[in-house]
PDB file of C-alpha atoms and ligand atoms in Angstrom:
ATOM      1  CA  MET A 141     -26.268  -2.916   2.170  1.00 35.00           C
ATOM      2  CA  VAL A 142     -23.012  -1.134   1.413  1.00 38.00           C
ATOM      3  CA  PHE A 143     -20.587  -0.726   4.234  1.00 38.00           C
ATOM      4  CA  ARG A 144     -19.661   2.898   4.639  1.00 42.00           C
ATOM      5  CA  ARG A 145     -17.329   4.716   6.904  1.00 43.00           C
ATOM      6  CA  HIS A 146     -18.150   8.240   7.936  1.00 42.00           C
ATOM      7  CA  ILE A 147     -15.419  10.524   8.980  1.00 43.00           C
ATOM      8  CA  LEU A 148     -15.956  13.795  10.673  1.00 43.00           C
ATOM      9  CA  TRP A 149     -13.144  16.240  10.500  1.00 43.00           C
ATOM     10  CA  LEU A 150     -12.834  19.320  12.595  1.00 44.00           C
ATOM     11  CA  VAL A 151     -10.538  21.816  11.044  1.00 44.00           C
ATOM     12  CA  TYR A 152      -9.460  24.816  12.992  1.00 48.00           C
ATOM     13  CA  SER A 153      -8.404  27.761  10.968  1.00 47.00           C
ATOM     14  CA  GLN A 154      -5.989  30.078  12.737  1.00 51.00           C
ATOM     15  CA  THR A 155      -6.406  32.971  10.377  1.00 49.00           C
ATOM     16  CA  THR A 156     -10.151  33.260  10.774  1.00 52.00           C
ATOM     17  CA  SER A 157     -10.326  31.603  14.191  1.00 54.00           C
ATOM     18  CA  THR A 158     -13.246  29.490  13.104  1.00 52.00           C
ATOM     19  CA  LEU A 159     -13.981  25.837  13.308  1.00 53.00           C
ATOM     20  CA  THR A 160     -14.991  24.171  10.074  1.00 50.00           C
ATOM     21  CA  LEU A 161     -16.801  20.893   9.994  1.00 48.00           C
ATOM     22  CA  ILE A 162     -15.900  18.607   7.141  1.00 47.00           C
ATOM     23  CA  PHE A 163     -18.037  15.602   6.487  1.00 46.00           C
ATOM     24  CA  LEU A 164     -16.490  12.886   4.424  1.00 44.00           C
ATOM     25  CA  ARG A 165     -18.033   9.674   3.334  1.00 47.00           C
ATOM     26  CA  VAL A 166     -15.638   6.972   2.296  1.00 53.00           C
ATOM     27  CA  THR A 167     -16.779   3.792   0.654  1.00 64.00           C
ATOM     28  CA  LYS A 168     -14.699   0.961   1.968  1.00 81.00           C
ATOM     29  CA  SER A 169     -13.939  -2.022  -0.211  1.00 90.00           C
ATOM     30  CA  TYR A 170     -14.754  -5.436   1.214  1.00 92.00           C
ATOM     31  CA  THR A 171     -11.168  -6.487   0.498  1.00 91.00           C
ATOM     32  CA  GLU A 172      -9.973  -3.958   3.070  1.00 91.00           C
ATOM     33  CA  ASN A 173     -11.496  -6.153   5.727  1.00 90.00           C
ATOM     34  CA  PRO A 174      -8.517  -8.280   6.834  1.00 91.00           C
ATOM     35  CA  ASN A 175     -10.806 -11.283   7.312  1.00 91.00           C
ATOM     36  CA  TYR A 176     -12.728 -11.015   4.059  1.00 92.00           C
ATOM     37  CA  LEU A 177     -11.572 -14.375   2.718  1.00 92.00           C
ATOM     38  CA  GLU A 178     -12.476 -16.150   5.920  1.00 93.00           C
ATOM     39  CA  LEU A 179     -15.843 -14.380   5.955  1.00 93.00           C
ATOM     40  CA  LEU A 180     -16.494 -15.367   2.341  1.00 93.00           C
ATOM     41  CA  ARG A 181     -15.611 -18.937   3.234  1.00 92.00           C
ATOM     42  CA  GLN A 182     -18.172 -18.795   6.010  1.00 92.00           C
ATOM     43  CA  ARG A 183     -20.625 -17.246   3.503  1.00 91.00           C
ATOM     44  CA  ASP A 184     -21.165 -14.247   5.714  1.00 92.00           C
ATOM     45  CA  GLU A 185     -24.101 -12.429   4.174  1.00 92.00           C
ATOM     46  CA  GLY A 186     -22.747  -8.923   4.731  1.00 92.00           C
ATOM     47  CA  ILE A 187     -19.420  -9.463   3.011  1.00 93.00           C
ATOM     48  CA  LEU A 188     -21.005 -11.578   0.294  1.00 93.00           C
ATOM     49  CA  THR A 189     -23.422  -8.786  -0.572  1.00 94.00           C
ATOM     50  CA  GLN A 190     -20.634  -6.236  -0.600  1.00 94.00           C
ATOM     51  CA  MET A 191     -18.513  -8.443  -2.835  1.00 95.00           C
ATOM     52  CA  VAL A 192     -21.296  -9.006  -5.368  1.00 95.00           C
ATOM     53  CA  LEU A 193     -22.160  -5.297  -5.401  1.00 94.00           C
ATOM     54  CA  GLU A 194     -18.575  -4.279  -5.930  1.00 94.00           C
ATOM     55  CA  GLU A 195     -17.465  -6.921  -8.399  1.00 95.00           C
ATOM     56  CA  THR A 196     -20.526  -7.222 -10.648  1.00 95.00           C
ATOM     57  CA  PRO A 197     -19.788  -4.256 -12.987  1.00 94.00           C
ATOM     58  CA  LYS A 198     -16.249  -5.348 -13.899  1.00 93.00           C
ATOM     59  CA  LEU A 199     -17.104  -9.027 -14.115  1.00 95.00           C
ATOM     60  CA  TYR A 200     -20.127  -8.240 -16.250  1.00 96.00           C
ATOM     61  CA  ARG A 201     -18.039  -6.145 -18.642  1.00 94.00           C
ATOM     62  CA  CYS A 202     -15.366  -8.836 -19.026  1.00 92.00           C
ATOM     63  CA  ILE A 203     -17.965 -11.469 -19.867  1.00 94.00           C
ATOM     64  CA  ALA A 204     -20.260  -9.269 -21.953  1.00 93.00           C
ATOM     65  CA  ARG A 205     -17.365  -8.251 -24.207  1.00 90.00           C
ATOM     66  CA  LEU A 206     -17.004 -11.905 -25.133  1.00 90.00           C
ATOM     67  CA  VAL A 207     -20.542 -13.237 -25.085  1.00 90.00           C
ATOM     68  CA  ARG A 208     -23.267 -11.398 -26.952  1.00 85.00           C
ATOM     69  CA  ASP A 209     -26.480 -12.847 -25.517  1.00 89.00           C
ATOM     70  CA  PRO A 210     -27.412 -10.778 -22.408  1.00 90.00           C
ATOM     71  CA  ASP A 211     -29.265 -13.671 -20.758  1.00 92.00           C
ATOM     72  CA  GLU A 212     -26.243 -15.891 -21.151  1.00 94.00           C
ATOM     73  CA  VAL A 213     -24.025 -13.142 -19.713  1.00 95.00           C
ATOM     74  CA  GLN A 214     -26.258 -12.945 -16.627  1.00 95.00           C
ATOM     75  CA  ASN A 215     -26.082 -16.708 -16.144  1.00 96.00           C
ATOM     76  CA  LEU A 216     -22.325 -16.665 -16.510  1.00 97.00           C
ATOM     77  CA  VAL A 217     -21.935 -13.836 -13.977  1.00 97.00           C
ATOM     78  CA  GLN A 218     -23.983 -15.758 -11.425  1.00 97.00           C
ATOM     79  CA  GLU A 219     -22.174 -19.002 -12.136  1.00 97.00           C
ATOM     80  CA  THR A 220     -18.829 -17.233 -11.705  1.00 97.00           C
ATOM     81  CA  PHE A 221     -19.719 -15.982  -8.225  1.00 97.00           C
ATOM     82  CA  LEU A 222     -20.985 -19.418  -7.280  1.00 96.00           C
ATOM     83  CA  GLN A 223     -17.843 -21.192  -8.466  1.00 96.00           C
ATOM     84  CA  ALA A 224     -15.644 -18.601  -6.765  1.00 96.00           C
ATOM     85  CA  LEU A 225     -17.426 -19.044  -3.437  1.00 95.00           C
ATOM     86  CA  ARG A 226     -17.227 -22.801  -3.683  1.00 94.00           C
ATOM     87  CA  LYS A 227     -13.491 -22.755  -4.207  1.00 93.00           C
ATOM     88  CA  VAL A 228     -12.533 -19.605  -2.351  1.00 93.00           C
ATOM     89  CA  GLU A 229      -9.849 -21.581  -0.467  1.00 91.00           C
ATOM     90  CA  ASN A 230      -8.024 -21.953  -3.820  1.00 91.00           C
ATOM     91  CA  PHE A 231      -7.439 -18.208  -3.946  1.00 92.00           C
ATOM     92  CA  ARG A 232      -3.829 -17.697  -2.888  1.00 87.00           C
ATOM     93  CA  GLY A 233      -3.749 -13.916  -2.932  1.00 85.00           C
ATOM     94  CA  GLU A 234      -1.187 -13.777  -5.755  1.00 85.00           C
ATOM     95  CA  SER A 235      -3.453 -11.400  -7.650  1.00 88.00           C
ATOM     96  CA  LEU A 236      -6.337  -9.118  -6.749  1.00 91.00           C
ATOM     97  CA  PHE A 237      -9.480 -10.989  -5.832  1.00 94.00           C
ATOM     98  CA  SER A 238     -11.256  -9.260  -8.733  1.00 94.00           C
ATOM     99  CA  THR A 239      -8.605 -10.548 -11.175  1.00 94.00           C
ATOM    100  CA  TRP A 240      -9.104 -14.064  -9.903  1.00 95.00           C
ATOM    101  CA  LEU A 241     -12.860 -13.672 -10.233  1.00 95.00           C
ATOM    102  CA  CYS A 242     -12.623 -12.379 -13.826  1.00 95.00           C
ATOM    103  CA  ALA A 243     -10.318 -15.259 -14.730  1.00 94.00           C
ATOM    104  CA  ILE A 244     -13.024 -17.682 -13.615  1.00 96.00           C
ATOM    105  CA  GLY A 245     -15.622 -15.684 -15.565  1.00 96.00           C
ATOM    106  CA  ILE A 246     -13.479 -15.703 -18.704  1.00 95.00           C
ATOM    107  CA  ASN A 247     -13.039 -19.461 -18.532  1.00 94.00           C
ATOM    108  CA  LEU A 248     -16.784 -19.915 -18.251  1.00 96.00           C
ATOM    109  CA  ALA A 249     -17.316 -17.487 -21.154  1.00 94.00           C
ATOM    110  CA  ARG A 250     -14.824 -19.450 -23.262  1.00 91.00           C
ATOM    111  CA  ALA A 251     -16.673 -22.685 -22.584  1.00 92.00           C
ATOM    112  CA  SER A 252     -19.924 -20.970 -23.523  1.00 91.00           C
ATOM    113  CA  LEU A 253     -18.410 -19.648 -26.773  1.00 86.00           C
ATOM    114  CA  ARG A 254     -17.234 -23.106 -27.717  1.00 83.00           C
ATOM    115  CA  ARG A 255     -20.779 -24.371 -27.431  1.00 83.00           C
ATOM    116  CA  SER A 256     -21.884 -21.861 -30.081  1.00 76.00           C
ATOM    117  CA  ILE A 257     -19.348 -22.475 -32.821  1.00 70.00           C
ATOM    118  CA  ARG A 258     -19.221 -19.856 -35.564  1.00 74.00           C
ATOM    119  CA  THR A 259     -18.341 -20.861 -39.074  1.00 75.00           C
ATOM    120  CA  ASP A 260     -16.640 -17.608 -40.096  1.00 83.00           C
ATOM    121  CA  LEU A 261     -13.892 -17.650 -37.450  1.00 86.00           C
ATOM    122  CA  MET A 262     -10.395 -16.838 -38.681  1.00 90.00           C
ATOM    123  CA  ASP A 263      -7.547 -19.240 -38.082  1.00 91.00           C
ATOM    124  CA  GLU A 264      -3.812 -18.711 -37.623  1.00 93.00           C
ATOM    125  CA  ALA A 265      -3.220 -18.692 -41.388  1.00 92.00           C
ATOM    126  CA  ASP A 266      -5.825 -15.939 -41.867  1.00 92.00           C
ATOM    127  CA  ILE A 267      -4.069 -13.860 -39.216  1.00 93.00           C
ATOM    128  CA  GLU A 268      -0.691 -14.470 -40.876  1.00 93.00           C
ATOM    129  CA  VAL A 269      -1.961 -13.149 -44.211  1.00 91.00           C
ATOM    130  CA  LEU A 270      -2.971  -9.912 -42.499  1.00 92.00           C
ATOM    131  CA  GLN A 271       0.542  -9.182 -41.126  1.00 94.00           C
ATOM    132  CA  PRO A 272       2.785  -6.721 -42.992  1.00 92.00           C
ATOM    133  CA  ARG A 273       5.372  -8.246 -45.372  1.00 92.00           C
ATOM    134  CA  PHE A 274       9.091  -7.524 -45.535  1.00 93.00           C
ATOM    135  CA  ASP A 275      11.757  -8.457 -48.072  1.00 91.00           C
ATOM    136  CA  GLU A 276      15.077 -10.138 -47.245  1.00 89.00           C
ATOM    137  CA  GLN A 277      16.685  -6.815 -46.341  1.00 88.00           C
ATOM    138  CA  GLY A 278      13.870  -6.138 -43.937  1.00 89.00           C
ATOM    139  CA  HIS A 279      12.202  -3.437 -46.040  1.00 89.00           C
ATOM    140  CA  ALA A 280       8.452  -3.281 -46.225  1.00 88.00           C
ATOM    141  CA  ILE A 281       7.340  -4.883 -49.483  1.00 86.00           C
ATOM    142  CA  ALA A 282       4.607  -2.374 -50.139  1.00 83.00           C
ATOM    143  CA  GLU A 283       4.089   1.205 -49.126  1.00 85.00           C
ATOM    144  CA  TYR A 284       1.341   1.444 -46.562  1.00 87.00           C
ATOM    145  CA  PRO A 285      -1.794   3.150 -47.831  1.00 84.00           C
ATOM    146  CA  LEU A 286      -2.235   6.634 -46.521  1.00 80.00           C
ATOM    147  CA  TRP A 287      -5.251   5.958 -44.413  1.00 80.00           C
ATOM    148  CA  ASN A 288      -6.449   8.719 -42.164  1.00 74.00           C
ATOM    149  CA  PRO A 289      -9.025   7.569 -39.627  1.00 75.00           C
ATOM    150  CA  GLU A 290     -10.500  11.067 -39.505  1.00 74.00           C
ATOM    151  CA  ARG A 291     -11.243  11.063 -43.193  1.00 71.00           C
ATOM    152  CA  GLY A 292     -12.644   7.620 -43.850  1.00 67.00           C
ATOM    153  CA  LEU A 293     -15.891   6.195 -42.608  1.00 75.00           C
ATOM    154  CA  ILE A 294     -17.514   7.795 -39.630  1.00 84.00           C
ATOM    155  CA  ARG A 295     -16.056   6.710 -36.324  1.00 83.00           C
ATOM    156  CA  LYS A 296     -19.115   4.740 -35.312  1.00 85.00           C
ATOM    157  CA  GLU A 297     -18.914   2.705 -38.499  1.00 88.00           C
ATOM    158  CA  GLN A 298     -15.191   2.076 -38.006  1.00 89.00           C
ATOM    159  CA  ILE A 299     -15.864   0.819 -34.483  1.00 89.00           C
ATOM    160  CA  ARG A 300     -18.616  -1.462 -35.788  1.00 90.00           C
ATOM    161  CA  ILE A 301     -16.228  -2.975 -38.344  1.00 91.00           C
ATOM    162  CA  LEU A 302     -13.589  -3.522 -35.664  1.00 92.00           C
ATOM    163  CA  TYR A 303     -16.138  -5.182 -33.414  1.00 91.00           C
ATOM    164  CA  GLU A 304     -17.202  -7.558 -36.140  1.00 91.00           C
ATOM    165  CA  ALA A 305     -13.594  -8.362 -36.915  1.00 93.00           C
ATOM    166  CA  ILE A 306     -12.827  -9.018 -33.225  1.00 94.00           C
ATOM    167  CA  GLU A 307     -15.665 -11.532 -33.065  1.00 90.00           C
ATOM    168  CA  ARG A 308     -14.029 -13.483 -35.868  1.00 91.00           C
ATOM    169  CA  LEU A 309     -10.531 -13.506 -34.333  1.00 93.00           C
ATOM    170  CA  PRO A 310      -9.206 -16.807 -33.020  1.00 92.00           C
ATOM    171  CA  GLU A 311      -9.978 -17.094 -29.316  1.00 91.00           C
ATOM    172  CA  ASP A 312      -6.480 -16.312 -27.967  1.00 93.00           C
ATOM    173  CA  TYR A 313      -6.285 -13.085 -29.959  1.00 96.00           C
ATOM    174  CA  ARG A 314      -9.821 -12.127 -29.185  1.00 94.00           C
ATOM    175  CA  LEU A 315      -9.290 -12.474 -25.428  1.00 95.00           C
ATOM    176  CA  ALA A 316      -6.088 -10.425 -25.525  1.00 97.00           C
ATOM    177  CA  ILE A 317      -7.688  -7.584 -27.526  1.00 97.00           C
ATOM    178  CA  THR A 318     -10.870  -7.632 -25.450  1.00 95.00           C
ATOM    179  CA  LEU A 319      -9.183  -7.379 -22.080  1.00 95.00           C
ATOM    180  CA  ARG A 320      -6.342  -5.055 -23.029  1.00 96.00           C
ATOM    181  CA  ASP A 321      -7.805  -2.755 -25.689  1.00 96.00           C
ATOM    182  CA  LEU A 322     -11.540  -2.795 -25.032  1.00 95.00           C
ATOM    183  CA  GLU A 323     -11.521  -3.260 -21.275  1.00 93.00           C
ATOM    184  CA  GLU A 324      -8.191  -1.390 -20.913  1.00 94.00           C
ATOM    185  CA  LEU A 325      -6.979  -3.569 -18.055  1.00 94.00           C
ATOM    186  CA  PRO A 326      -3.280  -3.357 -17.099  1.00 95.00           C
ATOM    187  CA  MET A 327      -0.888  -5.718 -18.925  1.00 96.00           C
ATOM    188  CA  ASP A 328       0.090  -7.692 -15.827  1.00 95.00           C
ATOM    189  CA  GLU A 329      -3.529  -8.235 -14.872  1.00 94.00           C
ATOM    190  CA  VAL A 330      -4.487  -9.469 -18.352  1.00 96.00           C
ATOM    191  CA  ALA A 331      -1.478 -11.783 -18.479  1.00 96.00           C
ATOM    192  CA  ARG A 332      -2.467 -13.216 -15.112  1.00 93.00           C
ATOM    193  CA  MET A 333      -6.076 -13.717 -16.199  1.00 92.00           C
ATOM    194  CA  LEU A 334      -5.026 -15.547 -19.350  1.00 94.00           C
ATOM    195  CA  GLU A 335      -2.230 -17.400 -17.546  1.00 92.00           C
ATOM    196  CA  ILE A 336       0.439 -16.326 -20.045  1.00 96.00           C
ATOM    197  CA  THR A 337       3.571 -14.186 -19.753  1.00 97.00           C
ATOM    198  CA  GLU A 338       3.464 -10.468 -20.548  1.00 96.00           C
ATOM    199  CA  GLY A 339       5.832 -11.099 -23.460  1.00 96.00           C
ATOM    200  CA  ASN A 340       3.447 -13.672 -24.813  1.00 97.00           C
ATOM    201  CA  LEU A 341       0.549 -11.279 -24.370  1.00 97.00           C
ATOM    202  CA  ARG A 342       2.390  -8.590 -26.346  1.00 97.00           C
ATOM    203  CA  VAL A 343       2.924 -11.047 -29.216  1.00 97.00           C
ATOM    204  CA  ARG A 344      -0.782 -11.828 -29.331  1.00 97.00           C
ATOM    205  CA  LEU A 345      -1.732  -8.162 -29.160  1.00 97.00           C
ATOM    206  CA  HIS A 346       0.755  -7.362 -31.895  1.00 97.00           C
ATOM    207  CA  ARG A 347      -0.611  -9.900 -34.341  1.00 97.00           C
ATOM    208  CA  ALA A 348      -4.230  -9.148 -33.522  1.00 97.00           C
ATOM    209  CA  ARG A 349      -3.824  -5.382 -33.870  1.00 97.00           C
ATOM    210  CA  ASN A 350      -1.957  -5.779 -37.174  1.00 97.00           C
ATOM    211  CA  ALA A 351      -4.810  -7.923 -38.432  1.00 96.00           C
ATOM    212  CA  LEU A 352      -7.462  -5.458 -37.265  1.00 96.00           C
ATOM    213  CA  ARG A 353      -5.607  -2.533 -38.809  1.00 95.00           C
ATOM    214  CA  ASN A 354      -5.353  -4.371 -42.095  1.00 93.00           C
ATOM    215  CA  LEU A 355      -9.030  -5.336 -42.151  1.00 92.00           C
ATOM    216  CA  LEU A 356     -10.205  -1.872 -41.209  1.00 91.00           C
ATOM    217  CA  ILE A 357      -8.039  -0.055 -43.728  1.00 89.00           C
ATOM    218  CA  HIS A 358      -8.951  -2.482 -46.444  1.00 85.00           C
ATOM    219  CA  TYR A 359     -12.618  -1.907 -45.744  1.00 83.00           C
ATOM    220  CA  ASP A 360     -12.250   1.819 -45.265  1.00 77.00           C
ATOM    221  CA  THR A 361     -10.362   2.460 -48.479  1.00 76.00           C
ATOM    222  CA  ASN A 362     -12.646   0.245 -50.547  1.00 72.00           C
ATOM    223  CA  THR A 363     -15.956   1.826 -49.636  1.00 65.00           C
TER     224      THR A 363
ATOM    225  CA  MET B 204      33.011   2.833 -39.383  1.00 60.00           C
ATOM    226  CA  ILE B 205      29.825   2.515 -41.388  1.00 60.00           C
ATOM    227  CA  GLN B 206      28.364   0.304 -38.671  1.00 58.00           C
ATOM    228  CA  THR B 207      29.216   2.911 -36.023  1.00 62.00           C
ATOM    229  CA  LEU B 208      27.737   5.653 -38.145  1.00 64.00           C
ATOM    230  CA  LYS B 209      24.621   3.617 -38.746  1.00 60.00           C
ATOM    231  CA  TYR B 210      24.373   2.882 -35.047  1.00 59.00           C
ATOM    232  CA  TRP B 211      24.848   6.525 -34.209  1.00 61.00           C
ATOM    233  CA  LEU B 212      22.081   7.464 -36.604  1.00 61.00           C
ATOM    234  CA  GLY B 213      19.913   4.745 -35.151  1.00 53.00           C
ATOM    235  CA  ILE B 214      19.271   3.181 -38.526  1.00 56.00           C
ATOM    236  CA  ASN B 215      20.671  -0.173 -37.483  1.00 80.00           C
ATOM    237  CA  LEU B 216      17.080  -1.281 -37.113  1.00 89.00           C
ATOM    238  CA  ASN B 217      15.547  -2.111 -40.452  1.00 91.00           C
ATOM    239  CA  CYS B 218      11.817  -1.817 -41.083  1.00 93.00           C
ATOM    240  CA  LYS B 219      11.132  -5.423 -40.197  1.00 94.00           C
ATOM    241  CA  GLU B 220      13.016  -5.165 -36.919  1.00 94.00           C
ATOM    242  CA  ALA B 221      11.382  -1.874 -36.066  1.00 94.00           C
ATOM    243  CA  HIS B 222       8.008  -3.413 -36.778  1.00 95.00           C
ATOM    244  CA  GLN B 223       8.762  -6.275 -34.398  1.00 94.00           C
ATOM    245  CA  PHE B 224       9.251  -3.760 -31.582  1.00 96.00           C
ATOM    246  CA  LEU B 225       6.076  -1.839 -32.368  1.00 96.00           C
ATOM    247  CA  THR B 226       3.890  -3.339 -29.658  1.00 96.00           C
ATOM    248  CA  ASP B 227       6.676  -3.326 -27.091  1.00 96.00           C
ATOM    249  CA  TYR B 228       7.123   0.359 -27.898  1.00 97.00           C
ATOM    250  CA  VAL B 229       3.433   1.176 -27.590  1.00 96.00           C
ATOM    251  CA  GLU B 230       3.190  -0.855 -24.386  1.00 95.00           C
ATOM    252  CA  ASN B 231       6.273   0.869 -22.977  1.00 93.00           C
ATOM    253  CA  ALA B 232       8.215  -2.372 -22.683  1.00 94.00           C
ATOM    254  CA  LEU B 233      11.418  -1.349 -24.510  1.00 94.00           C
ATOM    255  CA  ASP B 234      14.617  -0.516 -22.666  1.00 94.00           C
ATOM    256  CA  GLU B 235      16.023   2.972 -23.178  1.00 93.00           C
ATOM    257  CA  ASP B 236      18.496   1.960 -25.880  1.00 91.00           C
ATOM    258  CA  LEU B 237      15.987   0.080 -28.021  1.00 93.00           C
ATOM    259  CA  LYS B 238      13.409   2.764 -27.518  1.00 95.00           C
ATOM    260  CA  TRP B 239      15.841   5.365 -28.815  1.00 92.00           C
ATOM    261  CA  ARG B 240      16.749   3.211 -31.822  1.00 92.00           C
ATOM    262  CA  PHE B 241      13.082   2.586 -32.545  1.00 95.00           C
ATOM    263  CA  GLU B 242      12.263   6.289 -32.398  1.00 95.00           C
ATOM    264  CA  GLN B 243      15.278   7.084 -34.527  1.00 92.00           C
ATOM    265  CA  HIS B 244      14.046   4.666 -37.180  1.00 93.00           C
ATOM    266  CA  MET B 245      10.639   6.336 -37.070  1.00 94.00           C
ATOM    267  CA  ARG B 246      12.221   9.752 -37.563  1.00 93.00           C
ATOM    268  CA  LEU B 247      14.047   8.513 -40.638  1.00 91.00           C
ATOM    269  CA  CYS B 248      11.448   6.223 -42.216  1.00 92.00           C
ATOM    270  CA  ARG B 249       8.196   7.676 -43.423  1.00 93.00           C
ATOM    271  CA  ASN B 250       6.584   4.338 -44.255  1.00 93.00           C
ATOM    272  CA  CYS B 251       7.041   3.006 -40.721  1.00 95.00           C
ATOM    273  CA  ARG B 252       5.819   6.323 -39.334  1.00 95.00           C
ATOM    274  CA  VAL B 253       2.632   5.897 -41.320  1.00 94.00           C
ATOM    275  CA  TYR B 254       2.205   2.400 -39.939  1.00 95.00           C
ATOM    276  CA  LEU B 255       2.790   3.445 -36.342  1.00 96.00           C
ATOM    277  CA  ALA B 256       0.182   6.203 -36.629  1.00 95.00           C
ATOM    278  CA  GLN B 257      -2.367   3.776 -38.062  1.00 94.00           C
ATOM    279  CA  TYR B 258      -1.582   1.172 -35.433  1.00 96.00           C
ATOM    280  CA  LYS B 259      -2.149   3.754 -32.712  1.00 96.00           C
ATOM    281  CA  ALA B 260      -5.346   4.932 -34.404  1.00 94.00           C
ATOM    282  CA  VAL B 261      -6.752   1.407 -34.260  1.00 94.00           C
ATOM    283  CA  ILE B 262      -6.006   1.191 -30.530  1.00 96.00           C
ATOM    284  CA  ALA B 263      -7.649   4.582 -30.013  1.00 94.00           C
ATOM    285  CA  LEU B 264     -10.756   3.342 -31.847  1.00 93.00           C
ATOM    286  CA  LEU B 265     -10.842   0.236 -29.651  1.00 94.00           C
ATOM    287  CA  HIS B 266     -10.610   2.412 -26.531  1.00 93.00           C
ATOM    288  CA  ASP B 267     -13.557   4.361 -27.807  1.00 89.00           C
ATOM    289  CA  THR B 268     -16.108   1.571 -27.570  1.00 83.00           C
ATOM    290  CA  ALA B 269     -18.839   1.901 -24.967  1.00 83.00           C
ATOM    291  CA  PRO B 270     -18.522  -0.589 -22.098  1.00 86.00           C
ATOM    292  CA  PRO B 271     -21.469  -2.949 -21.637  1.00 88.00           C
ATOM    293  CA  LYS B 272     -23.432  -2.197 -18.469  1.00 89.00           C
ATOM    294  CA  PRO B 273     -25.245  -4.729 -16.291  1.00 90.00           C
ATOM    295  CA  GLN B 274     -28.972  -4.459 -15.752  1.00 89.00           C
ATOM    296  CA  PRO B 275     -29.599  -2.847 -12.341  1.00 87.00           C
ATOM    297  CA  GLU B 276     -31.478  -5.897 -11.080  1.00 92.00           C
ATOM    298  CA  LEU B 277     -28.554  -8.227 -11.760  1.00 94.00           C
ATOM    299  CA  VAL B 278     -27.045  -7.771  -8.279  1.00 94.00           C
ATOM    300  CA  ALA B 279     -30.308  -8.662  -6.534  1.00 94.00           C
ATOM    301  CA  HIS B 280     -30.859 -11.632  -8.843  1.00 94.00           C
ATOM    302  CA  THR B 281     -27.326 -12.857  -8.246  1.00 95.00           C
ATOM    303  CA  LEU B 282     -27.697 -12.603  -4.474  1.00 94.00           C
ATOM    304  CA  SER B 283     -30.882 -14.642  -4.397  1.00 93.00           C
ATOM    305  CA  PHE B 284     -29.368 -17.125  -6.849  1.00 95.00           C
ATOM    306  CA  LEU B 285     -26.353 -17.572  -4.589  1.00 94.00           C
ATOM    307  CA  LYS B 286     -28.488 -17.939  -1.482  1.00 92.00           C
ATOM    308  CA  ASN B 287     -30.465 -20.684  -3.191  1.00 92.00           C
ATOM    309  CA  GLU B 288     -27.484 -22.540  -4.583  1.00 91.00           C
ATOM    310  CA  LEU B 289     -25.317 -22.321  -1.496  1.00 88.00           C
ATOM    311  CA  ASN B 290     -28.101 -23.604   0.717  1.00 85.00           C
ATOM    312  CA  LYS B 291     -28.599 -26.644  -1.452  1.00 80.00           C
ATOM    313  CA  PRO B 292     -27.156 -29.754   0.140  1.00 72.00           C
ATOM    314  CA  THR B 293     -23.936 -30.660  -1.673  1.00 62.00           C
ATOM    315  CA  SER B 294     -23.895 -34.092  -3.151  1.00 52.00           C
TER     316      SER B 294
HETATM  317 ZN1   ZN C 291      10.958   1.615 -41.751  1.00 96.06          ZN
END
């Protein structure tokens, strides 16, 4: 059951001398309850239900962007909630509860990915090759091809190529791109989830995006 | 004199340096001075302008992907899973 607050507003209009009844329904987040952590610790069914209802979509997205198999994603979502509830006293309130939850989910997803090792993953040297080159004076060595995303492959195909490339990125790059560019989470939140500085996150994004741009353009101008 | 002129024109960033600030620029993490110098380089250098546009296009494509959605029964399944697991005696 979702906890809802109903507010009735009576508005008196002086110009028309009428009373208007405004009926507002506000969904209240479980985190607005000042005792939500204590209640979660006590495994209070009401707050637990609210938490699962509210957090499932975001948590699911974070995990499903990394792990392909939907059954595995479901298991990981459930395992995340379980782990979170078992160590809820470790949550220090330095981030949003949902950020903390996603960080747990991402760690579980990483462990799951490591169990299913792919053979075509890129390594650091592959990423390096895909960065632009400059001469000693700092000039670009080659002119960049005039690629226009509107004129190449259809958008859907371009997105498919990017997706495939992301799956082959080394894990650190893949996580950064997934959370920042696919999930569009704020920089500080992503940095917190990955336990790195924002500067560090920007470096990873930079190298990953350069690599993706290179792969996409190469594909797009050769087909 | 030449240095001052170069600075005034904002071309004291070469292509490599400008490229290093690309992500900071896109993520709005440059201070005013660097941001101005970066933009000035872009105004004067066509090749870097091309790169910036492509870099942004890739981000736009990534934003355009459909988010995965959970099955509607996942919440109910999770709740019964949690009930089961949390009621288990801990060893
Ligand atoms: Zn340039």
